[in-house]
Coordinates of C-alpha atoms and ligand atoms in Angstrom, one line a residue:
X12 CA -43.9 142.6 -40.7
X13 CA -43.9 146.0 -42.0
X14 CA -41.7 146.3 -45.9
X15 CA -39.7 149.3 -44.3
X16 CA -37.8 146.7 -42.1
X17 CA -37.6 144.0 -44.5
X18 CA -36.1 146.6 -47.0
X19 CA -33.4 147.6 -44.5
X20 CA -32.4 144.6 -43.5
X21 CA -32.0 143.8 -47.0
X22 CA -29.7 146.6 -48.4
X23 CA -27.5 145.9 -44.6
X24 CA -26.8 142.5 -46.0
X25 CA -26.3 143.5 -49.2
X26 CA -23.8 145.7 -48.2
X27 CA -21.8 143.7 -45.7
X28 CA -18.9 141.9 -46.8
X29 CA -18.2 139.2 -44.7
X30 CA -22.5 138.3 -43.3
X31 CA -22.7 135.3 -41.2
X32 CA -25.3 133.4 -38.9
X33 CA -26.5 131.9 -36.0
X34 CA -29.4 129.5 -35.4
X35 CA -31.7 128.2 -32.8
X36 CA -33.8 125.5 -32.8
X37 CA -36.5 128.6 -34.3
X38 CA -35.4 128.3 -37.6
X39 CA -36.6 124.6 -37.7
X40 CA -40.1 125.4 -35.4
X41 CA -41.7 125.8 -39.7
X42 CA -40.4 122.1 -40.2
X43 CA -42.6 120.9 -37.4
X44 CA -39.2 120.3 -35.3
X45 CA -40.5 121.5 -31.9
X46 CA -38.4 124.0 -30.1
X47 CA -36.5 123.4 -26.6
X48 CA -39.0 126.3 -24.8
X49 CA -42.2 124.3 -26.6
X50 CA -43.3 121.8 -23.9
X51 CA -42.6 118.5 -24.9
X52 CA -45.8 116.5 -25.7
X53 CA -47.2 113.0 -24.9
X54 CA -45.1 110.5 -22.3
X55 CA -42.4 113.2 -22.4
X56 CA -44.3 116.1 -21.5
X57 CA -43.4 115.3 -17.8
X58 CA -39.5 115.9 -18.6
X59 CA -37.8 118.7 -19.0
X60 CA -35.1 118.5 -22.0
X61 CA -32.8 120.3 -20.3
X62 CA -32.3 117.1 -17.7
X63 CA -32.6 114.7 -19.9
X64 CA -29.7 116.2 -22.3
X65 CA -26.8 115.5 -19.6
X66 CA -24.2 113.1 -19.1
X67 CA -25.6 112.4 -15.2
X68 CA -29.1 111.8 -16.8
X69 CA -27.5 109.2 -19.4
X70 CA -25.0 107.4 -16.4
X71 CA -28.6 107.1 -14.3
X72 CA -30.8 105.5 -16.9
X73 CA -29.1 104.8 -20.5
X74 CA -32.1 103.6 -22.1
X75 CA -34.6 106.8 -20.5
X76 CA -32.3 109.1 -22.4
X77 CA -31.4 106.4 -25.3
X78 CA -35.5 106.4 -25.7
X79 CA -36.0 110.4 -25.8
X80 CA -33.8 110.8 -28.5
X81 CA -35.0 107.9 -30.7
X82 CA -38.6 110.1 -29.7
X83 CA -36.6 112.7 -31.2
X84 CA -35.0 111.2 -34.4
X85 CA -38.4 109.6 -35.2
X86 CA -40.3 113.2 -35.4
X87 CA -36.8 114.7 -37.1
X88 CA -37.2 111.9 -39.7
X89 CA -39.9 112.9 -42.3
X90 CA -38.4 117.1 -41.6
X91 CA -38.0 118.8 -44.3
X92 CA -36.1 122.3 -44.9
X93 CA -38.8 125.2 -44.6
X94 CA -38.8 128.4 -46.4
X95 CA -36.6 130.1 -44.0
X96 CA -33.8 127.3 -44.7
X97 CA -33.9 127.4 -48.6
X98 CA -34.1 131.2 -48.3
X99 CA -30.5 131.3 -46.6
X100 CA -29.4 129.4 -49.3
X101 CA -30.5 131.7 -51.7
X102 CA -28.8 134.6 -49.6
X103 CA -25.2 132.4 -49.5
X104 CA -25.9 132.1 -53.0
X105 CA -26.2 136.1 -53.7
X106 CA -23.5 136.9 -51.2
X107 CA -21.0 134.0 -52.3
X108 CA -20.7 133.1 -48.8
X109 CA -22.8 132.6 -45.7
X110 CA -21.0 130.6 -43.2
X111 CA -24.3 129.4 -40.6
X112 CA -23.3 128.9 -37.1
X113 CA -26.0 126.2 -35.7
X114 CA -27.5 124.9 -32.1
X115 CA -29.4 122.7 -33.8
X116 CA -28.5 119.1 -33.8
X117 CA -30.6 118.6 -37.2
X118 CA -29.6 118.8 -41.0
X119 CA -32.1 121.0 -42.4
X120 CA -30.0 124.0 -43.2
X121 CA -27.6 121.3 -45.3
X122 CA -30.5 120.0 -46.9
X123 CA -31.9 123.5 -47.3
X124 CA -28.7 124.5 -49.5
X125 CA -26.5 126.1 -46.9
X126 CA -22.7 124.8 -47.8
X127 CA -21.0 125.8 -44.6
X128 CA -22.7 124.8 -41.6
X129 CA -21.2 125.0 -38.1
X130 CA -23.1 122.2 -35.9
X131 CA -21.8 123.6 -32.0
X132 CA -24.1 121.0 -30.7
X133 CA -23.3 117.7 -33.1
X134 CA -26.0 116.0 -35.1
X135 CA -28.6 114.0 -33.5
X136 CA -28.2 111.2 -36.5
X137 CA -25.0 110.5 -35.3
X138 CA -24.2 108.0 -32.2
X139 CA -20.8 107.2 -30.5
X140 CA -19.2 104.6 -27.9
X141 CA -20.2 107.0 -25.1
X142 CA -16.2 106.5 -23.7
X143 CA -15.1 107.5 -27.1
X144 CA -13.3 104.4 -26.4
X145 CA -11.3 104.3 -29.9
X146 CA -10.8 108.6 -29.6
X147 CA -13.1 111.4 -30.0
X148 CA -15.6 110.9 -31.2
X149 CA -15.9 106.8 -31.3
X150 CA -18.5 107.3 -34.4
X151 CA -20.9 103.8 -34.3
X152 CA -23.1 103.2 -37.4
X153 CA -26.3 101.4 -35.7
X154 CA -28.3 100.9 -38.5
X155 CA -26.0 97.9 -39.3
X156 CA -26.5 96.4 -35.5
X157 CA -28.6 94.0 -33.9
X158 CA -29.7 94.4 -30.3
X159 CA -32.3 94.1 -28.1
X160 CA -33.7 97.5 -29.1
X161 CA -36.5 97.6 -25.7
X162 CA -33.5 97.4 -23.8
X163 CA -32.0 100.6 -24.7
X164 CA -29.3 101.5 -26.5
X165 CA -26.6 99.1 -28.0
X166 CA -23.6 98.3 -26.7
X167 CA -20.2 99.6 -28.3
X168 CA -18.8 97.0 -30.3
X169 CA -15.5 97.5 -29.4
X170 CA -15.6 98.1 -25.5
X171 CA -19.1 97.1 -24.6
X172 CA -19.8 100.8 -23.2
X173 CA -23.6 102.3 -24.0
X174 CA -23.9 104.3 -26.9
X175 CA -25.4 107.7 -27.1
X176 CA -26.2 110.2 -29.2
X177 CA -23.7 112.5 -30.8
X178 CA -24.8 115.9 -29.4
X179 CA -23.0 117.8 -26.8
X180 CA -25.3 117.6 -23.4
X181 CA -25.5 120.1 -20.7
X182 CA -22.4 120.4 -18.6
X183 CA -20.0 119.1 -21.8
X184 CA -17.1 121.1 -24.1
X185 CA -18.1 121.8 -27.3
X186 CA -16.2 120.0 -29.8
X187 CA -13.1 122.2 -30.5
X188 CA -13.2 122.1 -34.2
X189 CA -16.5 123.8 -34.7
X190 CA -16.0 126.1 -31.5
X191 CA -13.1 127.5 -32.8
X192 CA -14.0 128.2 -36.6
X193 CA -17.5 130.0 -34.8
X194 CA -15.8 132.0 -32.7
X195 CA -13.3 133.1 -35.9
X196 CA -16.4 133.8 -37.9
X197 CA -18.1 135.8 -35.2
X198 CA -15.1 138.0 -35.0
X199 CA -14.4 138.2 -38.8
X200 CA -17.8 138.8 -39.7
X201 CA -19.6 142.3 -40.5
X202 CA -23.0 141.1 -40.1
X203 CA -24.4 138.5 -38.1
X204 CA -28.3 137.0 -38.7
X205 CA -29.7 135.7 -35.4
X206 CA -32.5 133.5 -36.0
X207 CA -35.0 131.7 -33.4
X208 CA -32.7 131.5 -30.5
X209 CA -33.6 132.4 -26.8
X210 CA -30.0 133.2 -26.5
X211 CA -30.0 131.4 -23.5
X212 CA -27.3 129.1 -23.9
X213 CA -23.8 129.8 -24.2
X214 CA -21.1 129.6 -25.4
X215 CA -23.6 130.1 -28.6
X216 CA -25.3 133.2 -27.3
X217 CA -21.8 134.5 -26.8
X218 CA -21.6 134.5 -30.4
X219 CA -23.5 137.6 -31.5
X220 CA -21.6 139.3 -28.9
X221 CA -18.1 138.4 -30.1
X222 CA -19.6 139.7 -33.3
X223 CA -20.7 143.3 -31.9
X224 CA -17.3 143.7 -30.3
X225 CA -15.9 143.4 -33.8
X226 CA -17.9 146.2 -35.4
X227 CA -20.5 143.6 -36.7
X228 CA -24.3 145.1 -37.1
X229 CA -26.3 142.7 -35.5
X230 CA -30.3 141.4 -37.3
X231 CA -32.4 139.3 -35.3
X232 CA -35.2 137.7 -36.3
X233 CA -37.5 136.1 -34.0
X234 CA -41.4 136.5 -33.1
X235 CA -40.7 136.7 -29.4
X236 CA -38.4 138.9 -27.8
X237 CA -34.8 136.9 -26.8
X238 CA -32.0 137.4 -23.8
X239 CA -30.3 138.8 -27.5
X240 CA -32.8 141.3 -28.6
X241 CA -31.5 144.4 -25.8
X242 CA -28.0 144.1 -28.0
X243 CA -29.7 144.5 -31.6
X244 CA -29.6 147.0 -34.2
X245 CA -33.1 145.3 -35.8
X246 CA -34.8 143.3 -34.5
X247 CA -37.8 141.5 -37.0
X248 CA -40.5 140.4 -34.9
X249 CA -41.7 137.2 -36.9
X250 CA -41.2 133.8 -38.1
X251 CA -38.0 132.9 -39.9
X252 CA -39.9 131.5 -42.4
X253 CA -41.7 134.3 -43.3
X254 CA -39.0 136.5 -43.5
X255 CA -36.1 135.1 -44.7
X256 CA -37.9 134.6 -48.6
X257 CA -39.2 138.5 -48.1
X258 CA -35.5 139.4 -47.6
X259 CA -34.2 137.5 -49.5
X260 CA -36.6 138.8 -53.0
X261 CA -36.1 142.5 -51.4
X262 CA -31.7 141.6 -52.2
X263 CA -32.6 140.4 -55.5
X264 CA -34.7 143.5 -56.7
X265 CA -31.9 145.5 -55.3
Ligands
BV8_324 C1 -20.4 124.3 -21.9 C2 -27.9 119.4 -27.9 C3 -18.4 124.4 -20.8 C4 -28.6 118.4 -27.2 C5 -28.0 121.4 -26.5 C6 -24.2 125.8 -14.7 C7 -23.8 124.5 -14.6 C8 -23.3 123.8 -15.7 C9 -23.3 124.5 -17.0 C10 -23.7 125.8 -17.0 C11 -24.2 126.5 -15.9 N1 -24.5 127.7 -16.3 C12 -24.3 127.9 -17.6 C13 -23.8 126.7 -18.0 C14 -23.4 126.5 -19.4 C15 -24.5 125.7 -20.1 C16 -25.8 126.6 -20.3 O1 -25.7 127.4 -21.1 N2 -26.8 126.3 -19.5 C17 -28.0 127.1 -19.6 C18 -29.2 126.3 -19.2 C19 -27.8 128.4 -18.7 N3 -24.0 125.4 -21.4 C20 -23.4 124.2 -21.5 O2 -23.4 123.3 -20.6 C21 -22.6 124.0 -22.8 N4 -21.3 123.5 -22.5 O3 -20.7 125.4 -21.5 O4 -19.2 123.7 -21.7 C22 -18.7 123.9 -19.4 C23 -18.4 122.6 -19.1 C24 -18.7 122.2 -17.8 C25 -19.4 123.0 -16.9 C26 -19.7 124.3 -17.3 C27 -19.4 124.8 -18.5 C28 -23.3 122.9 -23.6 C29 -24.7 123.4 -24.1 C30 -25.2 122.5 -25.2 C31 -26.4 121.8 -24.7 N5 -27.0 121.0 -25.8 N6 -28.4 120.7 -27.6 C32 -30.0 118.2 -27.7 O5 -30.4 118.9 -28.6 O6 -30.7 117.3 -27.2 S1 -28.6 122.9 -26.2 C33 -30.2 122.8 -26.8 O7 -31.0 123.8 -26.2 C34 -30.3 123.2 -28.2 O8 -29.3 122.7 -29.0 C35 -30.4 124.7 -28.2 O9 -29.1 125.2 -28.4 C36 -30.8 125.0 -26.8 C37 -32.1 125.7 -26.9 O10 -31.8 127.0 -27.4 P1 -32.4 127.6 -28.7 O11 -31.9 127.0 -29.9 O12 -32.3 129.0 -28.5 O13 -33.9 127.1 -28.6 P2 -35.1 127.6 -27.6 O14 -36.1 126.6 -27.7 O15 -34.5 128.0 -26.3 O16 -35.6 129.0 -28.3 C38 -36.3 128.9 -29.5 C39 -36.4 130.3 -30.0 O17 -37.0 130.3 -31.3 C40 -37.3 131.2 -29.2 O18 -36.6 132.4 -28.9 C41 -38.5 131.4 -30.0 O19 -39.1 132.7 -29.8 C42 -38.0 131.3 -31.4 N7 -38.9 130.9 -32.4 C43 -40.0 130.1 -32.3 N8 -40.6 130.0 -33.5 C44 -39.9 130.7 -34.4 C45 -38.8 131.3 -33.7 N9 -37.9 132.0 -34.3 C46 -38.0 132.2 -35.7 N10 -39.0 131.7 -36.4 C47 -39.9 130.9 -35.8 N11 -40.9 130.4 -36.5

């Protein structure tokens, strides 16, 4: 990645006043948290994520979908934030603010020092009576439960329904909250960051165009070209991770 391009990028951020950002499950591909486009490895390599993450999928076979996300929370577990996470912390830090707008269902860019992350998808530690039985979300702590665990997932305490995971699937609203403040920070913003996303999925990918409407100037950074890159003014063709800290040390010398 040539110093020209980390250099612009750089002063653009440094000069915007309001710089937000959106993530895809890219930014945590340096945490060893495999993407959604990876294939998925092992006894899962015969799914495809995108059927297992549905409500139909769930109705059909609870403890099938129950099981691939425990895969999934077990490989999350000993994550870490990588570069590219601590490195937007750095930039909130210089800038006062960076609100993060999220796909990813993990904490990294918390525990990476962001302060104002937008999860659009939930968080895959969570789980909740999957009737939201007691309103929505039905949040159930597990870790305090006792259940037949090779049976699948527990029953809700209060109505007896399957929990699940509390991440929105295929085919389900977004939670309203989150929706709403993205969509006011992609039309506030000056700047939007889009980092390792294939774009593919909306309403998230509608994001960075909500944010060109308003007059934002749109960075993407990505090794592999996205759905996003044809609406771009820059486009940094690498890792997050290796990036993010060389922008970041180009703001500070400026
Ligand atoms: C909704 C949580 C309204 C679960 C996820 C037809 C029928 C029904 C629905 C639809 C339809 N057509 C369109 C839709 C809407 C649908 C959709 O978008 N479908 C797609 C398949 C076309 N969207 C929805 O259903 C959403 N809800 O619209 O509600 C509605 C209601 C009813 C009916 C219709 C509409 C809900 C979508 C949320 C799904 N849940 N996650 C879980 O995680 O298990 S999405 C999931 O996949 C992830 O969260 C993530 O968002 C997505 C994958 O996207 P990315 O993050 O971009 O990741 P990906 O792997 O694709 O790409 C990684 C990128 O990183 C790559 O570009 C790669 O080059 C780059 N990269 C790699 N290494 C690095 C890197 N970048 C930087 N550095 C690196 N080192």
């Amino acid at each position: 990645m040539n110093d020209e391009l980390i250099q612009r990028a750089a002063a653009q951020i440094q000069a915007s006043k309001r710089p937000c950002v959106l993530t895809g499950a890219g930014v945590s591909k340096e945490s060893d948290i495999p993407t959604f486009r990876d294939a998925l490895d092992g006894l899962w390599a015969q799914y495809d994520p995108r059927q297992l993450a549905t409500p139909t999928a769930f109705a059909r076979d609870p403890k099938l979908v129950w099981d691939f996300y425990e895969m999934r929370r077990a490989r999350m577990r000993p994550a870490k934030p990588n570069p590219g996470h601590v490195a937007l912390a750095g930039i909130e830090r210089l800038k006062g603010r960076l609100p993060v707008i999220t796909q990813n269902v993990d904490d990294l860019h918390e525990r990476g020092g962001s302060t104002q992350v937008i999860h659009l998808h939930g968080l895959i530690a969570h789980n909740k009576c999957s009737r939201d039985c007691q309103g929505n979300p039905t949040l159930i702590d597990v870790s305090q439960m006792e259940w037949d665990r090779a049976s699948g997932p527990p029953p809700c305490p209060h109505c007896g329904a399957p929990v699940r995971p509390d991440v929105v699937w295929f085919g389900e609203m977004l939670p309203r909250e989150p929706l709403e403040r993205a969509y006011n920070t992609a039309s506030q913003c000056d700047l939007m960051l889009v980092i390792g996303t294939s774009g593919i999925i909306t309403p998230a990918a509608d994001m960075p165009l909500i944010a060109k409407r308003s007059g934002a100037t749109l960075i993407e950074i990505n090794p592999h070209a996205s759905e996003l890159t044809p609406v771009m003014d820059m486009w940094l063709e690498a890792p997050s991770g290796e990036v993010l800290p060389r922008i970041l040390a180009a703001m500070e010398r400026l």
